[in-house]
Structures are given as structure tokens and as C-alpha cells.
mmCIF file of C-alpha atoms in Angstrom:
data_model
loop_
_atom_site.group_PDB
_atom_site.id
_atom_site.type_symbol
_atom_site.label_atom_id
_atom_site.label_comp_id
_atom_site.label_asym_id
_atom_site.label_seq_id
_atom_site.Cartn_x
_atom_site.Cartn_y
_atom_site.Cartn_z
ATOM 1 C CA MET R 1 0.032 -0.040 0.028
ATOM 2 C CA ARG R 2 2.775 2.406 0.957
ATOM 3 C CA THR R 3 4.700 1.555 -2.244
ATOM 4 C CA SER R 4 1.571 2.298 -4.266
ATOM 5 C CA VAL R 5 1.089 5.621 -2.611
ATOM 6 C CA ILE R 6 4.786 6.608 -3.255
ATOM 7 C CA THR R 7 4.415 5.478 -6.939
ATOM 8 C CA MET R 8 1.269 7.514 -7.332
ATOM 9 C CA ILE R 9 2.964 10.661 -5.849
ATOM 10 C CA PHE R 10 5.869 10.097 -8.133
ATOM 11 C CA LEU R 11 3.716 9.771 -11.229
ATOM 12 C CA ALA R 12 1.850 12.891 -10.224
ATOM 13 C CA ALA R 13 5.007 14.916 -9.790
ATOM 14 C CA SER R 14 6.240 13.647 -13.132
ATOM 15 C CA LEU R 15 3.009 14.477 -14.919
ATOM 16 C CA SER R 16 3.141 17.880 -13.345
ATOM 17 C CA MET R 17 6.632 18.425 -14.686
ATOM 18 C CA LEU R 18 5.690 17.203 -18.142
ATOM 19 C CA SER R 19 2.615 19.479 -18.137
ATOM 20 C CA ALA R 20 4.962 22.570 -17.236
ATOM 21 C CA ASP R 21 7.443 21.536 -19.900
ATOM 22 C CA SER R 22 4.641 21.149 -22.397
ATOM 23 C CA THR R 23 3.264 24.612 -21.523
ATOM 24 C CA GLU R 24 6.659 26.219 -21.989
ATOM 25 C CA GLU R 25 7.392 24.515 -25.179
ATOM 26 C CA ALA R 26 4.004 25.224 -26.581
ATOM 27 C CA LEU R 27 4.562 28.920 -25.817
ATOM 28 C CA TYR R 28 7.947 28.623 -27.298
ATOM 29 C CA ARG R 29 6.542 27.210 -30.656
ATOM 30 C CA GLU R 30 3.912 29.800 -30.631
ATOM 31 C CA VAL R 31 6.526 32.549 -30.502
ATOM 32 C CA LEU R 32 8.301 30.843 -33.408
ATOM 33 C CA SER R 33 5.194 30.649 -35.448
ATOM 34 C CA LYS R 34 4.807 34.488 -35.436
ATOM 35 C CA THR R 35 6.716 36.857 -37.680
ATOM 36 C CA PHE R 36 7.356 40.217 -35.956
ATOM 37 C CA THR R 37 8.226 41.028 -32.327
ATOM 38 C CA SER R 38 4.889 42.658 -31.747
ATOM 39 C CA ALA R 39 2.999 39.484 -32.646
ATOM 40 C CA LYS R 40 5.450 37.270 -30.536
ATOM 41 C CA MET R 41 5.214 39.353 -27.350
ATOM 42 C CA PRO R 42 1.912 37.884 -25.897
ATOM 43 C CA ALA R 43 3.416 34.406 -25.878
ATOM 44 C CA VAL R 44 6.803 35.833 -24.632
ATOM 45 C CA ARG R 45 4.866 37.551 -21.653
ATOM 46 C CA LYS R 46 3.173 34.348 -20.789
ATOM 47 C CA LEU R 47 6.670 32.586 -20.756
ATOM 48 C CA ALA R 48 8.084 35.238 -18.526
ATOM 49 C CA GLU R 49 5.009 35.054 -16.157
ATOM 50 C CA LEU R 50 5.736 31.286 -15.623
ATOM 51 C CA ARG R 51 9.086 32.245 -14.066
ATOM 52 C CA THR R 52 10.383 28.691 -14.270
ATOM 53 C CA ARG R 53 13.791 27.502 -15.114
ATOM 54 C CA ALA R 54 12.421 25.933 -18.334
ATOM 55 C CA ALA R 55 10.718 29.210 -19.344
ATOM 56 C CA GLU R 56 13.906 31.098 -18.877
ATOM 57 C CA GLU R 57 15.777 28.503 -21.017
ATOM 58 C CA CYS R 58 13.146 28.939 -23.741
ATOM 59 C CA LEU R 59 13.698 32.641 -23.627
ATOM 60 C CA LYS R 60 17.531 32.193 -23.724
ATOM 61 C CA ARG R 61 17.045 29.991 -26.909
ATOM 62 C CA LEU R 62 14.969 32.770 -28.446
ATOM 63 C CA MET R 63 17.705 35.402 -27.638
ATOM 64 C CA ASN R 64 20.368 33.186 -29.288
ATOM 65 C CA ASP R 65 18.228 32.537 -32.364
ATOM 66 C CA ASP R 66 19.581 33.759 -35.715
ATOM 67 C CA ASP R 67 16.288 35.361 -36.516
ATOM 68 C CA MET R 68 16.248 38.998 -35.437
ATOM 69 C CA TRP R 69 12.561 39.060 -34.376
ATOM 70 C CA ASN R 70 13.013 35.821 -32.274
ATOM 71 C CA SER R 71 16.184 37.146 -30.754
ATOM 72 C CA GLU R 72 14.680 40.585 -29.850
ATOM 73 C CA SER R 73 11.609 38.727 -28.403
ATOM 74 C CA GLY R 74 13.937 36.607 -26.191
ATOM 75 C CA VAL R 75 15.629 39.701 -24.890
ATOM 76 C CA ASN R 76 12.319 41.233 -24.105
ATOM 77 C CA GLY R 77 11.181 38.207 -22.161
ATOM 78 C CA LEU R 78 14.471 38.019 -20.146
ATOM 79 C CA LEU R 79 14.140 41.647 -19.315
ATOM 80 C CA LEU R 80 10.621 40.918 -17.908
ATOM 81 C CA LEU R 81 12.011 38.219 -15.712
ATOM 82 C CA LYS R 82 14.238 40.581 -14.113
ATOM 83 C CA ARG R 83 16.327 38.385 -11.888
ATOM 84 C CA GLU R 84 19.942 37.412 -11.439
ATOM 85 C CA SER R 85 20.090 34.411 -13.652
ATOM 86 C CA SER R 86 18.169 36.178 -16.560
ATOM 87 C CA ALA R 87 20.544 39.192 -16.011
ATOM 88 C CA ARG R 88 23.665 37.050 -16.571
ATOM 89 C CA ILE R 89 22.190 35.657 -19.776
ATOM 90 C CA LEU R 90 21.496 39.308 -20.906
ATOM 91 C CA PHE R 91 25.123 40.413 -20.029
ATOM 92 C CA ASP R 92 26.515 37.385 -21.871
ATOM 93 C CA GLY R 93 24.613 38.542 -24.976
ATOM 94 C CA LEU R 94 25.814 42.072 -24.522
ATOM 95 C CA MET R 95 29.473 40.667 -24.289
ATOM 96 C CA ARG R 96 29.075 38.696 -27.536
ATOM 97 C CA GLY R 97 27.503 41.606 -29.447
ATOM 98 C CA GLY R 98 25.342 40.640 -32.437
ATOM 99 C CA ILE R 99 22.042 41.659 -33.760
ATOM 100 C CA THR R 100 20.320 42.353 -30.409
ATOM 101 C CA ALA R 101 23.203 43.880 -28.480
ATOM 102 C CA GLY R 102 21.641 47.320 -28.934
ATOM 103 C CA ARG R 103 18.278 46.091 -27.653
ATOM 104 C CA ILE R 104 19.969 44.486 -24.639
ATOM 105 C CA GLU R 105 21.812 47.741 -23.907
ATOM 106 C CA GLU R 106 18.577 49.685 -24.079
ATOM 107 C CA GLY R 107 16.821 47.280 -21.839
ATOM 108 C CA LEU R 108 19.572 47.333 -19.152
ATOM 109 C CA LYS R 109 19.713 51.107 -19.112
ATOM 110 C CA LYS R 110 15.982 51.338 -18.449
ATOM 111 C CA ASP R 111 16.606 49.698 -14.979
ATOM 112 C CA PRO R 112 20.299 50.685 -14.219
ATOM 113 C CA VAL R 113 19.932 50.320 -10.457
ATOM 114 C CA PHE R 114 18.888 46.631 -10.723
ATOM 115 C CA TYR R 115 21.776 45.836 -13.147
ATOM 116 C CA ARG R 116 24.453 48.121 -11.619
ATOM 117 C CA THR R 117 26.269 45.417 -9.585
ATOM 118 C CA MET R 118 26.533 42.997 -12.375
ATOM 119 C CA ALA R 119 27.597 45.787 -14.862
ATOM 120 C CA ALA R 120 30.493 46.660 -12.413
ATOM 121 C CA GLU R 121 31.443 42.946 -12.131
ATOM 122 C CA ARG R 122 31.590 42.533 -15.851
ATOM 123 C CA TYR R 123 33.440 45.850 -16.266
ATOM 124 C CA ARG R 124 36.102 44.780 -13.844
ATOM 125 C CA THR R 125 36.570 41.502 -15.655
ATOM 126 C CA LEU R 126 36.863 43.177 -19.074
ATOM 127 C CA LEU R 127 39.246 45.729 -17.745
ATOM 128 C CA ALA R 128 41.664 42.925 -17.022
ATOM 129 C CA ASP R 129 41.376 41.657 -20.478
ATOM 130 C CA ASP R 130 43.644 43.555 -22.958
ATOM 131 C CA SER R 131 41.553 42.287 -25.893
ATOM 132 C CA SER R 132 38.231 43.353 -24.543
ATOM 133 C CA ASP R 133 36.060 45.748 -26.651
ATOM 134 C CA ASP R 134 36.217 49.472 -25.807
ATOM 135 C CA GLY R 135 32.586 49.907 -26.789
ATOM 136 C CA VAL R 136 31.278 47.254 -24.514
ATOM 137 C CA ARG R 137 33.253 48.647 -21.561
ATOM 138 C CA SER R 138 31.748 52.181 -22.334
ATOM 139 C CA VAL R 139 28.212 50.688 -22.332
ATOM 140 C CA LEU R 140 28.870 49.140 -18.925
ATOM 141 C CA LEU R 141 30.178 52.389 -17.618
ATOM 142 C CA SER R 142 27.026 54.086 -18.948
ATOM 143 C CA ILE R 143 24.828 51.676 -17.057
ATOM 144 C CA ILE R 144 26.746 52.221 -13.839
ATOM 145 C CA ALA R 145 26.544 55.971 -14.324
ATOM 146 C CA ALA R 146 22.780 55.838 -15.006
ATOM 147 C CA SER R 147 22.342 54.035 -11.662
ATOM 148 C CA GLY R 148 23.710 57.203 -9.972
ATOM 149 C CA ASP R 149 27.144 55.674 -8.959
ATOM 150 C CA GLU R 150 29.066 58.951 -9.375
ATOM 151 C CA GLN R 151 32.182 57.744 -7.426
ATOM 152 C CA PHE R 152 32.715 54.701 -9.580
ATOM 153 C CA ILE R 153 32.875 56.758 -12.785
ATOM 154 C CA ARG R 154 34.840 59.538 -11.105
ATOM 155 C CA ASN R 155 37.546 57.161 -9.811
ATOM 156 C CA ILE R 156 38.111 55.910 -13.386
ATOM 157 C CA ALA R 157 38.275 59.482 -14.890
ATOM 158 C CA ALA R 158 40.621 60.627 -12.173
ATOM 159 C CA VAL R 159 43.360 57.993 -12.974
ATOM 160 C CA GLN R 160 45.545 59.192 -15.842
ATOM 161 C CA THR R 161 46.780 55.654 -16.578
ATOM 162 C CA SER R 162 43.248 54.292 -16.925
ATOM 163 C CA ARG R 163 42.497 52.915 -20.513
ATOM 164 C CA ASP R 164 38.874 54.188 -20.242
ATOM 165 C CA ARG R 165 39.779 57.584 -18.657
ATOM 166 C CA ASP R 166 38.452 59.591 -21.671
ATOM 167 C CA SER R 167 35.220 57.590 -22.017
ATOM 168 C CA ALA R 168 34.605 57.641 -18.224
ATOM 169 C CA PHE R 169 35.208 61.428 -18.107
ATOM 170 C CA ASN R 170 32.726 62.025 -20.887
ATOM 171 C CA ILE R 171 30.155 59.751 -19.308
ATOM 172 C CA TYR R 172 30.723 61.653 -16.126
ATOM 173 C CA ILE R 173 30.113 64.945 -17.799
ATOM 174 C CA ARG R 174 26.737 63.713 -19.166
ATOM 175 C CA HIS R 175 25.457 62.172 -15.897
ATOM 176 C CA PHE R 176 26.978 64.306 -13.154
ATOM 177 C CA SER R 177 27.639 67.840 -14.392
ATOM 178 C CA LYS R 178 25.367 69.335 -11.670
ATOM 179 C CA THR R 179 27.385 67.752 -8.860
ATOM 180 C CA GLY R 180 30.658 67.436 -10.370
ATOM 181 C CA ASP R 181 31.253 70.878 -11.988
ATOM 182 C CA ALA R 182 34.231 71.647 -9.891
ATOM 183 C CA PHE R 183 35.840 68.198 -10.749
ATOM 184 C CA ILE R 184 35.283 68.725 -14.416
ATOM 185 C CA ARG R 185 36.645 72.141 -14.593
ATOM 186 C CA GLY R 186 39.588 70.967 -12.537
ATOM 187 C CA GLN R 187 40.811 68.982 -15.393
ATOM 188 C CA LEU R 188 41.314 71.827 -17.715
ATOM 189 C CA ALA R 189 45.061 71.765 -17.531
ATOM 190 C CA ASP R 190 45.077 68.050 -18.291
ATOM 191 C CA PRO R 191 45.982 67.622 -21.994
ATOM 192 C CA GLY R 192 44.104 64.412 -22.294
ATOM 193 C CA LEU R 193 40.854 65.963 -21.049
ATOM 194 C CA ARG R 194 41.286 69.587 -22.044
ATOM 195 C CA ILE R 195 39.108 69.400 -25.201
ATOM 196 C CA SER R 196 36.294 67.761 -23.226
ATOM 197 C CA VAL R 197 36.478 70.373 -20.523
ATOM 198 C CA LEU R 198 36.477 73.213 -23.002
ATOM 199 C CA ASN R 199 33.413 71.803 -24.750
ATOM 200 C CA TYR R 200 31.677 71.411 -21.333
ATOM 201 C CA ILE R 201 32.427 74.982 -20.347
ATOM 202 C CA ALA R 202 31.386 76.283 -23.721
ATOM 203 C CA HIS R 203 28.034 74.822 -23.361
ATOM 204 C CA THR R 204 27.348 75.236 -19.710
ATOM 205 C CA GLY R 205 29.506 78.250 -18.780
ATOM 206 C CA THR R 206 28.579 81.768 -18.061
ATOM 207 C CA LYS R 207 29.940 85.245 -19.115
ATOM 208 C CA ASN R 208 32.590 84.755 -16.471
ATOM 209 C CA ASP R 209 34.151 82.076 -18.594
ATOM 210 C CA LEU R 210 34.491 84.346 -21.668
ATOM 211 C CA PRO R 211 38.126 85.484 -20.767
ATOM 212 C CA LEU R 212 39.299 81.956 -21.064
ATOM 213 C CA PHE R 213 37.955 81.649 -24.688
ATOM 214 C CA ARG R 214 39.096 85.068 -25.661
ATOM 215 C CA ASP R 215 42.601 84.136 -24.418
ATOM 216 C CA ILE R 216 42.613 81.000 -26.565
ATOM 217 C CA ALA R 217 41.330 82.842 -29.581
ATOM 218 C CA ALA R 218 43.958 85.575 -29.200
ATOM 219 C CA LYS R 219 46.976 83.137 -28.939
ATOM 220 C CA ASN R 220 48.646 82.261 -32.227
ATOM 221 C CA GLY R 221 49.754 78.934 -30.914
ATOM 222 C CA SER R 222 46.421 77.745 -29.896
ATOM 223 C CA PRO R 223 45.367 74.413 -31.381
ATOM 224 C CA ALA R 224 42.749 74.527 -34.216
ATOM 225 C CA GLU R 225 40.270 72.437 -32.245
ATOM 226 C CA GLU R 226 40.529 74.795 -29.267
ATOM 227 C CA ARG R 227 40.008 77.783 -31.498
ATOM 228 C CA MET R 228 36.933 76.308 -32.869
ATOM 229 C CA ILE R 229 35.497 75.746 -29.453
ATOM 230 C CA ALA R 230 36.455 79.312 -28.261
ATOM 231 C CA HIS R 231 34.804 80.780 -31.357
ATOM 232 C CA THR R 232 31.598 78.956 -30.566
ATOM 233 C CA ALA R 233 31.713 80.053 -26.950
ATOM 234 C CA ILE R 234 32.305 83.669 -27.806
ATOM 235 C CA HIS R 235 29.865 84.045 -30.660
#
């Protein structure tokens, strides 16, 4: 009797798992049967709502599909899941590049606070890799900046030997000009950042900054790019 009860419980559990798998696979096939992302999304949302490992695997398969619409739909579904495991899949996709890297970037930037920790982890890993892509590291820095982590970006911009110093500094200007004005202006004498600082002052400065640009314009030895910025600021 006890054996029969155990067998029945096991069979019930197996049938339940099969049913769950069938539901996810059915939704996966439904996504594949549609053409454009908008038509695929109802089934994608249902997959995401299941929140099972099998559903996540289906969304991962979609993201890695060669078809652009399937891949974009998979990305959308993984973004809807919004958990650590789905985030890792998305960051893996971002690292690889490809047809949906832009959609992944867009989605991660819409919720930067949630993805900030993983973005920082991936950035540190790539920074240690001399062959890593500059553009991907810049995207990761943008996500971190969008999360409000001013100090992280500032630390990179402040180190003269940092390979991402110029990128970090310009990201810092875009995100933290209100709180970091003194820091930004303080880099004016730095040859590597001077042009960025001059552009920043030209677009955000006041009449008190005009003497700086008049001096640049008056000097015969001023670089052409600095002269152009000065001309824009004065006129």
C-alpha cells in the first residue's frame, strides 16, 4: 500500500513536470510561429510570467536565435523576468555583440539600479582583459553611471593611466555635471581631457568664462580644435 502511494505521488509529480514543460514548449513554438516582435510578445509575456527555469531556457534560446525578431523577443522576455540568472544571460549576450546587443543595452539602461552590480562585475573582468572591446566597456560604464554611482565613474576618470579615462570622463560629464562641476573644470590643464572640458564650459558656462575663450582665440599657438570651441563660446 505504501509503495503504491509513493508510486502515485511520483507519477503525479512527473505528470506535473511534463505539463509544465509542455506549456513552456508550446509557448516557445507559438513565439516561433509568429513573424514580428509585436506578434510574438503575448506568448513571450506568458513565458516570462511562468518564471520557471524551463521558461527562462526557452527565452534564452530565443535570444540566441539567428532570426532577429526571435532574438529581440527573447531579450524582451528576459528583461521581464528581471532576476539574477536572466541578467547574466543578458550580459552574456551584450558581451558577444550581435543583432540584439543594442536592444539588450537599451533594456539594461532602463533599470540601471537593478543591473548596476553585475555591470560593475563585468566591467572589472573586461578591464583585466587587454583584448576586450572598448565599446562594451563604455556601455557598462554608462549603465553604472545611470544607476547614480558617481564615485565609480569619477574614480576611473581621475586616474591618468586608466585605459577608459576619456570615455569615463565624458560619461561623467553627461550624468554628473550638476554635482561634479568643480571636478570637471579642475581637469582643464590635463592635456588628455582639455578638449572635453572646454566643450563642457562652452555649453554650460557663463559670461565669467569668456576671458578663457578670448585668451585661446587671441593666442597664435592655440590648437585649431581649441580655437573652434572658443569661437563657438564667444559668438
